Short mmCIF file of N, CA and C in Angstrom, two decimals:
data_model
loop_
_atom_site.label_atom_id
_atom_site.label_comp_id
_atom_site.label_asym_id
_atom_site.label_seq_id
_atom_site.Cartn_x
_atom_site.Cartn_y
_atom_site.Cartn_z
N UNK Y 536 83.66 -75.88 32.13
CA UNK Y 536 83.69 -75.22 30.84
C UNK Y 536 85.03 -75.52 30.18
N UNK Y 537 84.95 -75.86 28.89
CA UNK Y 537 86.14 -76.11 28.09
C UNK Y 537 86.03 -75.31 26.80
N UNK Y 538 87.09 -74.60 26.45
CA UNK Y 538 87.13 -73.88 25.18
C UNK Y 538 87.90 -74.73 24.19
N UNK Y 539 87.28 -74.95 23.03
CA UNK Y 539 87.88 -75.78 21.99
C UNK Y 539 88.02 -74.94 20.72
N UNK Y 540 89.20 -74.99 20.12
CA UNK Y 540 89.41 -74.36 18.82
C UNK Y 540 89.04 -75.37 17.75
N UNK Y 541 88.13 -74.97 16.88
CA UNK Y 541 87.62 -75.88 15.86
C UNK Y 541 88.52 -75.93 14.64
N UNK Y 542 88.51 -77.09 13.98
CA UNK Y 542 89.24 -77.28 12.73
C UNK Y 542 88.29 -77.81 11.67
N UNK Y 543 88.79 -78.04 10.46
CA UNK Y 543 87.93 -78.47 9.35
C UNK Y 543 87.07 -79.70 9.65
N UNK Y 544 87.56 -80.63 10.43
CA UNK Y 544 86.79 -81.83 10.75
C UNK Y 544 85.57 -81.52 11.62
N UNK Y 545 85.56 -80.34 12.22
CA UNK Y 545 84.47 -79.94 13.13
C UNK Y 545 83.41 -79.11 12.43
N UNK Y 546 83.36 -79.14 11.11
CA UNK Y 546 82.47 -78.25 10.37
C UNK Y 546 81.01 -78.45 10.73
N UNK Y 547 80.57 -79.68 11.00
CA UNK Y 547 79.16 -79.91 11.33
C UNK Y 547 78.81 -79.31 12.69
N UNK Y 548 79.74 -79.43 13.65
CA UNK Y 548 79.51 -78.83 14.97
C UNK Y 548 79.45 -77.30 14.84
N UNK Y 549 80.37 -76.75 14.06
CA UNK Y 549 80.38 -75.30 13.85
C UNK Y 549 79.09 -74.85 13.18
N UNK Y 550 78.69 -75.55 12.15
CA UNK Y 550 77.46 -75.21 11.43
C UNK Y 550 76.27 -75.23 12.39
N UNK Y 551 76.18 -76.27 13.21
CA UNK Y 551 75.04 -76.41 14.12
C UNK Y 551 74.97 -75.25 15.11
N UNK Y 552 76.09 -74.89 15.72
CA UNK Y 552 76.04 -73.81 16.71
C UNK Y 552 75.86 -72.46 16.04
N UNK Y 553 76.44 -72.28 14.86
CA UNK Y 553 76.26 -71.01 14.13
C UNK Y 553 74.80 -70.82 13.73
N UNK Y 554 74.16 -71.87 13.23
CA UNK Y 554 72.75 -71.78 12.88
C UNK Y 554 71.89 -71.54 14.11
N UNK Y 555 72.24 -72.18 15.22
CA UNK Y 555 71.48 -71.96 16.46
C UNK Y 555 71.61 -70.50 16.90
N UNK Y 556 72.82 -69.95 16.80
CA UNK Y 556 73.04 -68.56 17.18
C UNK Y 556 72.21 -67.62 16.31
N UNK Y 557 72.22 -67.86 15.01
CA UNK Y 557 71.47 -67.01 14.08
C UNK Y 557 69.96 -67.11 14.31
N UNK Y 558 69.48 -68.29 14.67
CA UNK Y 558 68.05 -68.45 14.95
C UNK Y 558 67.67 -67.74 16.25
N UNK Y 559 68.56 -67.80 17.24
CA UNK Y 559 68.28 -67.20 18.54
C UNK Y 559 68.42 -65.68 18.53
N UNK Y 560 69.42 -65.17 17.82
CA UNK Y 560 69.74 -63.73 17.88
C UNK Y 560 69.97 -63.17 16.48
N UNK Y 561 68.93 -63.14 15.66
CA UNK Y 561 69.12 -62.69 14.28
C UNK Y 561 69.59 -61.25 14.15
N UNK Y 562 69.36 -60.42 15.15
CA UNK Y 562 69.77 -59.02 15.08
C UNK Y 562 71.18 -58.78 15.62
N UNK Y 563 71.89 -59.87 15.91
CA UNK Y 563 73.24 -59.72 16.43
C UNK Y 563 74.30 -59.95 15.35
N UNK Y 564 73.88 -60.39 14.17
CA UNK Y 564 74.84 -60.79 13.16
C UNK Y 564 74.56 -60.11 11.82
N UNK Y 565 75.62 -59.90 11.05
CA UNK Y 565 75.49 -59.23 9.76
C UNK Y 565 74.86 -60.13 8.71
N UNK Y 566 75.03 -61.43 8.84
CA UNK Y 566 74.42 -62.36 7.87
C UNK Y 566 73.23 -63.05 8.53
N UNK Y 567 72.35 -63.60 7.70
CA UNK Y 567 71.11 -64.17 8.20
C UNK Y 567 71.14 -65.70 8.23
N UNK Y 568 70.22 -66.25 9.01
CA UNK Y 568 70.06 -67.69 9.10
C UNK Y 568 69.82 -68.29 7.71
N UNK Y 569 68.97 -67.66 6.93
CA UNK Y 569 68.65 -68.16 5.59
C UNK Y 569 69.89 -68.26 4.72
N UNK Y 570 70.77 -67.27 4.80
CA UNK Y 570 72.00 -67.30 4.02
C UNK Y 570 72.87 -68.49 4.40
N UNK Y 571 73.03 -68.73 5.70
CA UNK Y 571 73.88 -69.81 6.17
C UNK Y 571 73.26 -71.18 5.96
N UNK Y 572 71.96 -71.29 6.05
CA UNK Y 572 71.31 -72.59 5.87
C UNK Y 572 71.56 -73.17 4.49
N UNK Y 573 71.74 -72.32 3.50
CA UNK Y 573 71.95 -72.76 2.11
C UNK Y 573 73.36 -73.29 1.88
N UNK Y 574 74.28 -73.01 2.77
CA UNK Y 574 75.68 -73.38 2.55
C UNK Y 574 75.93 -74.83 2.91
N UNK Y 575 76.84 -75.47 2.16
CA UNK Y 575 77.13 -76.88 2.36
C UNK Y 575 78.54 -77.08 2.90
N UNK Y 576 78.94 -78.33 3.01
CA UNK Y 576 80.24 -78.69 3.57
C UNK Y 576 81.40 -77.96 2.89
N UNK Y 577 81.33 -77.80 1.57
CA UNK Y 577 82.42 -77.16 0.84
C UNK Y 577 82.58 -75.69 1.23
N UNK Y 578 81.56 -75.10 1.81
CA UNK Y 578 81.64 -73.72 2.28
C UNK Y 578 82.09 -73.67 3.74
N UNK Y 579 81.60 -74.60 4.55
CA UNK Y 579 81.90 -74.58 5.98
C UNK Y 579 83.33 -74.99 6.30
N UNK Y 580 83.83 -76.05 5.67
CA UNK Y 580 85.18 -76.55 5.98
C UNK Y 580 86.28 -75.49 5.82
N UNK Y 581 86.32 -74.77 4.69
CA UNK Y 581 87.41 -73.79 4.53
C UNK Y 581 87.42 -72.70 5.61
N UNK Y 582 86.27 -72.35 6.14
CA UNK Y 582 86.24 -71.33 7.21
C UNK Y 582 87.06 -71.80 8.41
N UNK Y 583 87.05 -73.10 8.63
CA UNK Y 583 87.75 -73.65 9.79
C UNK Y 583 89.20 -74.00 9.49
N UNK Y 584 89.61 -73.89 8.23
CA UNK Y 584 90.98 -74.19 7.85
C UNK Y 584 91.85 -72.94 7.87
N UNK Y 585 91.22 -71.80 7.97
CA UNK Y 585 91.96 -70.53 7.97
C UNK Y 585 92.84 -70.44 9.22
N UNK Y 586 93.84 -69.57 9.18
CA UNK Y 586 94.73 -69.44 10.34
C UNK Y 586 94.09 -68.71 11.53
N UNK Y 587 92.86 -68.26 11.37
CA UNK Y 587 92.18 -67.52 12.43
C UNK Y 587 91.37 -68.46 13.32
N UNK Y 588 91.34 -68.20 14.63
CA UNK Y 588 90.65 -69.12 15.54
C UNK Y 588 89.12 -68.99 15.50
N UNK Y 589 88.46 -70.12 15.52
CA UNK Y 589 87.01 -70.21 15.72
C UNK Y 589 86.83 -71.14 16.91
N UNK Y 590 86.13 -70.64 17.91
CA UNK Y 590 86.04 -71.34 19.19
C UNK Y 590 84.62 -71.71 19.55
N UNK Y 591 84.49 -72.79 20.33
CA UNK Y 591 83.24 -73.10 21.00
C UNK Y 591 83.55 -73.37 22.46
N UNK Y 592 82.58 -73.07 23.30
CA UNK Y 592 82.65 -73.43 24.71
C UNK Y 592 81.79 -74.66 24.88
N UNK Y 593 82.39 -75.69 25.48
CA UNK Y 593 81.65 -76.90 25.79
C UNK Y 593 81.34 -76.91 27.27
N UNK Y 594 80.10 -77.17 27.59
CA UNK Y 594 79.66 -77.33 28.97
C UNK Y 594 79.11 -78.74 29.08
N UNK Y 595 79.85 -79.59 29.79
CA UNK Y 595 79.51 -81.01 29.89
C UNK Y 595 79.38 -81.63 28.50
N UNK Y 596 80.30 -81.25 27.60
CA UNK Y 596 80.34 -81.81 26.26
C UNK Y 596 79.42 -81.19 25.24
N UNK Y 597 78.56 -80.25 25.66
CA UNK Y 597 77.60 -79.62 24.77
C UNK Y 597 78.08 -78.23 24.39
N UNK Y 598 78.12 -77.90 23.08
CA UNK Y 598 78.50 -76.55 22.67
C UNK Y 598 77.44 -75.53 23.12
N UNK Y 599 77.87 -74.54 23.90
CA UNK Y 599 76.92 -73.56 24.44
C UNK Y 599 77.30 -72.11 24.12
N UNK Y 600 78.47 -71.92 23.51
CA UNK Y 600 78.89 -70.56 23.18
C UNK Y 600 79.91 -70.64 22.06
N UNK Y 601 80.03 -69.53 21.32
CA UNK Y 601 80.98 -69.49 20.22
C UNK Y 601 81.53 -68.08 20.02
N UNK Y 602 82.62 -68.00 19.33
CA UNK Y 602 83.22 -66.73 18.94
C UNK Y 602 84.45 -67.00 18.10
N UNK Y 603 84.88 -65.98 17.39
CA UNK Y 603 86.06 -66.16 16.55
C UNK Y 603 86.88 -64.90 16.46
N UNK Y 604 88.07 -65.05 15.95
CA UNK Y 604 88.96 -63.93 15.70
C UNK Y 604 89.36 -63.93 14.24
N UNK Y 605 89.53 -62.76 13.69
CA UNK Y 605 89.93 -62.63 12.29
C UNK Y 605 90.98 -61.54 12.17
N UNK Y 606 92.13 -61.92 11.65
CA UNK Y 606 93.15 -60.95 11.29
C UNK Y 606 92.95 -60.69 9.80
N UNK Y 607 92.49 -59.49 9.45
CA UNK Y 607 92.21 -59.20 8.03
C UNK Y 607 93.45 -59.39 7.17
N UNK Y 608 93.27 -59.85 5.93
CA UNK Y 608 94.42 -60.01 5.03
C UNK Y 608 95.23 -58.73 4.93
N UNK Y 609 96.53 -58.87 5.02
CA UNK Y 609 97.42 -57.72 4.92
C UNK Y 609 97.65 -57.00 6.24
N UNK Y 610 96.89 -57.34 7.27
CA UNK Y 610 97.05 -56.69 8.58
C UNK Y 610 98.03 -57.50 9.43
N UNK Y 611 98.76 -56.82 10.27
CA UNK Y 611 99.65 -57.50 11.21
C UNK Y 611 99.40 -57.06 12.64
N UNK Y 612 98.62 -55.99 12.81
CA UNK Y 612 98.45 -55.43 14.14
C UNK Y 612 96.98 -55.20 14.49
N UNK Y 613 96.07 -55.92 13.82
CA UNK Y 613 94.65 -55.76 14.07
C UNK Y 613 93.95 -57.11 14.00
N UNK Y 614 93.12 -57.40 14.99
CA UNK Y 614 92.26 -58.57 14.97
C UNK Y 614 90.84 -58.10 15.22
N UNK Y 615 89.91 -58.77 14.55
CA UNK Y 615 88.50 -58.46 14.73
C UNK Y 615 87.83 -59.66 15.39
N UNK Y 616 87.12 -59.46 16.49
CA UNK Y 616 86.35 -60.51 17.14
C UNK Y 616 84.97 -60.53 16.51
N UNK Y 617 84.48 -61.71 16.15
CA UNK Y 617 83.20 -61.83 15.47
C UNK Y 617 82.45 -63.06 16.01
N UNK Y 618 81.16 -63.09 15.71
CA UNK Y 618 80.36 -64.29 15.96
C UNK Y 618 80.12 -64.63 17.42
N UNK Y 619 80.29 -63.70 18.32
CA UNK Y 619 80.10 -64.00 19.74
C UNK Y 619 78.62 -64.31 20.02
N UNK Y 620 78.40 -65.44 20.71
CA UNK Y 620 77.04 -65.84 21.07
C UNK Y 620 77.11 -66.88 22.17
N UNK Y 621 76.15 -66.79 23.10
CA UNK Y 621 75.98 -67.79 24.15
C UNK Y 621 74.54 -68.24 24.16
N UNK Y 622 74.34 -69.55 24.28
CA UNK Y 622 72.99 -70.12 24.33
C UNK Y 622 72.23 -69.53 25.51
N UNK Y 623 70.93 -69.29 25.36
CA UNK Y 623 70.15 -68.68 26.44
C UNK Y 623 70.28 -69.40 27.78
N UNK Y 624 70.31 -70.73 27.74
CA UNK Y 624 70.38 -71.49 28.99
C UNK Y 624 71.76 -71.43 29.65
N UNK Y 625 72.76 -70.90 28.93
CA UNK Y 625 74.12 -70.85 29.46
C UNK Y 625 74.59 -69.43 29.76
N UNK Y 626 73.72 -68.45 29.55
CA UNK Y 626 74.13 -67.06 29.79
C UNK Y 626 74.33 -66.80 31.27
N UNK Y 627 75.26 -65.89 31.54
CA UNK Y 627 75.55 -65.52 32.92
C UNK Y 627 76.53 -66.45 33.62
N UNK Y 628 77.17 -67.34 32.86
CA UNK Y 628 78.12 -68.30 33.45
C UNK Y 628 79.57 -67.98 33.09
N UNK Y 629 79.80 -66.84 32.44
CA UNK Y 629 81.16 -66.43 32.13
C UNK Y 629 81.72 -66.96 30.83
N UNK Y 630 80.89 -67.59 30.01
CA UNK Y 630 81.39 -68.15 28.75
C UNK Y 630 81.86 -67.06 27.78
N UNK Y 631 81.09 -65.99 27.64
CA UNK Y 631 81.48 -64.90 26.76
C UNK Y 631 82.79 -64.27 27.21
N UNK Y 632 82.91 -64.03 28.49
CA UNK Y 632 84.15 -63.44 29.03
C UNK Y 632 85.33 -64.37 28.77
N UNK Y 633 85.13 -65.68 28.93
CA UNK Y 633 86.21 -66.64 28.69
C UNK Y 633 86.63 -66.62 27.23
N UNK Y 634 85.67 -66.53 26.32
CA UNK Y 634 86.00 -66.46 24.89
C UNK Y 634 86.77 -65.19 24.56
N UNK Y 635 86.31 -64.05 25.05
CA UNK Y 635 87.00 -62.78 24.78
C UNK Y 635 88.42 -62.85 25.34
N UNK Y 636 88.58 -63.37 26.54
CA UNK Y 636 89.90 -63.47 27.15
C UNK Y 636 90.82 -64.37 26.32
N UNK Y 637 90.31 -65.50 25.86
CA UNK Y 637 91.10 -66.42 25.03
C UNK Y 637 91.54 -65.70 23.76
N UNK Y 638 90.62 -65.00 23.12
CA UNK Y 638 90.94 -64.31 21.87
C UNK Y 638 91.92 -63.16 22.09
N UNK Y 639 91.79 -62.44 23.18
CA UNK Y 639 92.76 -61.38 23.48
C UNK Y 639 94.14 -61.96 23.73
N UNK Y 640 94.21 -63.09 24.44
CA UNK Y 640 95.50 -63.75 24.67
C UNK Y 640 96.11 -64.21 23.35
N UNK Y 641 95.27 -64.73 22.45
CA UNK Y 641 95.73 -65.18 21.14
C UNK Y 641 96.34 -64.01 20.38
N UNK Y 642 95.66 -62.88 20.40
CA UNK Y 642 96.16 -61.68 19.72
C UNK Y 642 97.48 -61.21 20.33
N UNK Y 643 97.53 -61.16 21.64
CA UNK Y 643 98.74 -60.71 22.33
C UNK Y 643 99.93 -61.62 22.00
N UNK Y 644 99.69 -62.93 21.95
CA UNK Y 644 100.77 -63.89 21.63
C UNK Y 644 101.31 -63.67 20.23
N UNK Y 645 100.56 -63.01 19.38
CA UNK Y 645 100.99 -62.72 18.01
C UNK Y 645 101.37 -61.26 17.83
N UNK Y 646 101.56 -60.56 18.94
CA UNK Y 646 101.94 -59.14 18.94
C UNK Y 646 100.92 -58.26 18.22
N UNK Y 647 99.66 -58.66 18.26
CA UNK Y 647 98.57 -57.85 17.71
C UNK Y 647 98.11 -56.93 18.82
N UNK Y 648 98.20 -55.64 18.62
CA UNK Y 648 97.92 -54.72 19.71
C UNK Y 648 96.51 -54.14 19.68
N UNK Y 649 95.82 -54.19 18.54
CA UNK Y 649 94.49 -53.60 18.45
C UNK Y 649 93.47 -54.68 18.13
N UNK Y 650 92.42 -54.71 18.95
CA UNK Y 650 91.34 -55.67 18.75
C UNK Y 650 90.04 -54.88 18.67
N UNK Y 651 89.23 -55.22 17.65
CA UNK Y 651 87.96 -54.53 17.44
C UNK Y 651 86.83 -55.53 17.36
N UNK Y 652 85.63 -55.03 17.57
CA UNK Y 652 84.41 -55.82 17.40
C UNK Y 652 83.24 -54.88 17.24
N UNK Y 653 82.13 -55.41 16.76
CA UNK Y 653 80.90 -54.63 16.64
C UNK Y 653 79.90 -55.10 17.68
N UNK Y 654 79.07 -54.17 18.13
CA UNK Y 654 77.95 -54.52 19.00
C UNK Y 654 76.71 -53.81 18.46
N UNK Y 655 75.61 -54.55 18.44
CA UNK Y 655 74.35 -54.02 17.92
C UNK Y 655 73.72 -53.09 18.95
N UNK Y 656 73.19 -51.96 18.47
CA UNK Y 656 72.49 -51.04 19.36
C UNK Y 656 71.41 -51.81 20.13
N UNK Y 657 71.28 -51.51 21.40
CA UNK Y 657 70.27 -52.15 22.22
C UNK Y 657 70.71 -53.45 22.86
N UNK Y 658 71.85 -54.01 22.44
CA UNK Y 658 72.34 -55.25 23.05
C UNK Y 658 73.21 -54.88 24.25
N UNK Y 659 72.52 -54.44 25.30
CA UNK Y 659 73.21 -53.90 26.47
C UNK Y 659 74.04 -54.94 27.21
N UNK Y 660 73.60 -56.19 27.22
CA UNK Y 660 74.38 -57.20 27.93
C UNK Y 660 75.71 -57.46 27.21
N UNK Y 661 75.69 -57.53 25.89
CA UNK Y 661 76.93 -57.72 25.14
C UNK Y 661 77.84 -56.51 25.30
N UNK Y 662 77.26 -55.31 25.18
CA UNK Y 662 78.06 -54.09 25.35
C UNK Y 662 78.69 -54.07 26.74
N UNK Y 663 77.93 -54.43 27.76
CA UNK Y 663 78.47 -54.45 29.11
C UNK Y 663 79.64 -55.41 29.25
N UNK Y 664 79.51 -56.59 28.64
CA UNK Y 664 80.61 -57.55 28.67
C UNK Y 664 81.84 -56.97 28.01
N UNK Y 665 81.68 -56.44 26.80
CA UNK Y 665 82.83 -55.92 26.06
C UNK Y 665 83.48 -54.75 26.79
N UNK Y 666 82.67 -53.86 27.33
CA UNK Y 666 83.24 -52.72 28.06
C UNK Y 666 83.98 -53.20 29.31
N UNK Y 667 83.46 -54.22 29.98
CA UNK Y 667 84.14 -54.74 31.17
C UNK Y 667 85.45 -55.45 30.81
N UNK Y 668 85.61 -55.80 29.54
CA UNK Y 668 86.85 -56.41 29.03
C UNK Y 668 87.79 -55.37 28.44
N UNK Y 669 87.45 -54.09 28.60
CA UNK Y 669 88.34 -53.02 28.16
C UNK Y 669 88.04 -52.40 26.81
N UNK Y 670 86.98 -52.83 26.16
CA UNK Y 670 86.61 -52.24 24.87
C UNK Y 670 85.92 -50.90 25.09
N UNK Y 671 86.15 -49.99 24.16
CA UNK Y 671 85.59 -48.65 24.24
C UNK Y 671 84.91 -48.33 22.91
N UNK Y 672 83.74 -47.74 22.99
CA UNK Y 672 83.04 -47.33 21.77
C UNK Y 672 83.82 -46.29 21.01
N UNK Y 673 83.83 -46.41 19.69
CA UNK Y 673 84.56 -45.46 18.85
C UNK Y 673 83.66 -44.36 18.32
N UNK Y 674 82.34 -44.57 18.42
CA UNK Y 674 81.41 -43.62 17.82
C UNK Y 674 81.20 -43.86 16.34
N UNK Y 675 81.85 -44.91 15.82
CA UNK Y 675 81.68 -45.28 14.41
C UNK Y 675 80.51 -46.25 14.30
N UNK Y 676 79.41 -45.78 13.71
CA UNK Y 676 78.20 -46.57 13.57
C UNK Y 676 77.96 -46.89 12.10
N UNK Y 677 77.35 -48.04 11.84
CA UNK Y 677 76.96 -48.42 10.48
C UNK Y 677 75.75 -49.35 10.58
N UNK Y 678 75.05 -49.54 9.48
CA UNK Y 678 73.91 -50.45 9.51
C UNK Y 678 74.36 -51.89 9.81
N UNK Y 679 73.53 -52.62 10.54
CA UNK Y 679 73.82 -54.03 10.83
C UNK Y 679 74.02 -54.79 9.52
N UNK Y 680 73.13 -54.60 8.59
CA UNK Y 680 73.21 -55.18 7.24
C UNK Y 680 72.25 -54.40 6.36
N UNK Y 681 72.37 -54.57 5.07
CA UNK Y 681 71.51 -53.86 4.14
C UNK Y 681 70.04 -54.16 4.46
N UNK Y 682 69.24 -53.09 4.54
CA UNK Y 682 67.82 -53.23 4.79
C UNK Y 682 67.44 -53.30 6.26
N UNK Y 683 68.42 -53.36 7.16
CA UNK Y 683 68.12 -53.42 8.59
C UNK Y 683 68.06 -52.01 9.17
N UNK Y 684 67.07 -51.73 10.03
CA UNK Y 684 67.04 -50.43 10.68
C UNK Y 684 68.04 -50.33 11.85
N UNK Y 685 68.60 -51.48 12.24
CA UNK Y 685 69.53 -51.50 13.37
C UNK Y 685 70.92 -51.03 12.97
N UNK Y 686 71.60 -50.44 13.94
CA UNK Y 686 72.96 -49.96 13.76
C UNK Y 686 73.90 -50.77 14.64
N UNK Y 687 75.16 -50.87 14.22
CA UNK Y 687 76.20 -51.48 15.04
C UNK Y 687 77.29 -50.45 15.26
N UNK Y 688 77.90 -50.51 16.44
CA UNK Y 688 79.01 -49.60 16.75
C UNK Y 688 80.29 -50.41 16.82
N UNK Y 689 81.36 -49.83 16.32
CA UNK Y 689 82.68 -50.41 16.41
C UNK Y 689 83.25 -50.10 17.79
N UNK Y 690 83.70 -51.14 18.50
CA UNK Y 690 84.38 -50.99 19.78
C UNK Y 690 85.82 -51.43 19.58
N UNK Y 691 86.73 -50.85 20.38
CA UNK Y 691 88.16 -51.11 20.20
C UNK Y 691 88.84 -51.18 21.56
N UNK Y 692 89.91 -51.97 21.59
CA UNK Y 692 90.79 -51.98 22.76
C UNK Y 692 92.18 -52.41 22.33
N UNK Y 693 93.12 -52.18 23.21
CA UNK Y 693 94.49 -52.60 22.97
C UNK Y 693 94.79 -53.83 23.84
N UNK Y 694 95.70 -54.66 23.37
CA UNK Y 694 96.09 -55.82 24.18
C UNK Y 694 97.25 -55.48 25.09
N UNK Y 695 97.83 -54.30 24.89
CA UNK Y 695 98.97 -53.88 25.70
C UNK Y 695 98.58 -52.71 26.60
N UNK Y 696 99.14 -52.66 27.78
CA UNK Y 696 98.87 -51.50 28.63
C UNK Y 696 99.46 -50.24 28.02
N UNK Y 697 98.90 -49.07 28.34
CA UNK Y 697 99.47 -47.82 27.82
C UNK Y 697 100.96 -47.74 28.10
N UNK Y 698 101.73 -47.37 27.10
CA UNK Y 698 103.18 -47.27 27.25
C UNK Y 698 103.89 -48.61 27.18
N UNK Y 699 103.11 -49.71 27.00
CA UNK Y 699 103.73 -51.05 27.02
C UNK Y 699 104.21 -51.52 25.70
#
């Protein structure tokens, strides 16, 4: 397994894995496959030029997992993990854990102490992964997206030990 941070030149690879993720797990993401399918190179490239990391896991050269981190504009002590997904044939191999660990290390290296993410109700495997990585449910729930009956919960953790 190799984790690669994508850049603007990798927009087609990013687009392909993002569309695959949306097709496989439409209830895991706030935006839909249809929304992303309409976007072209001019939309995809800038996402990868931002200072925030977007990662893929390569298994024997094939992208099998993805995730990203976002430090919201104006924030200095908060990162949001988004877009976590692993291909069905690659689940259970530690790719999600490796991505979360990479992103937490990235945050820690930048003195970001709070990391948050959302998990969709009923996605017990994702929740289990995040909780095993130290994330705790906040009890803050909101709709997955407009018109969806599904809810997402905000989970949070610190990159520093208590008192650290």
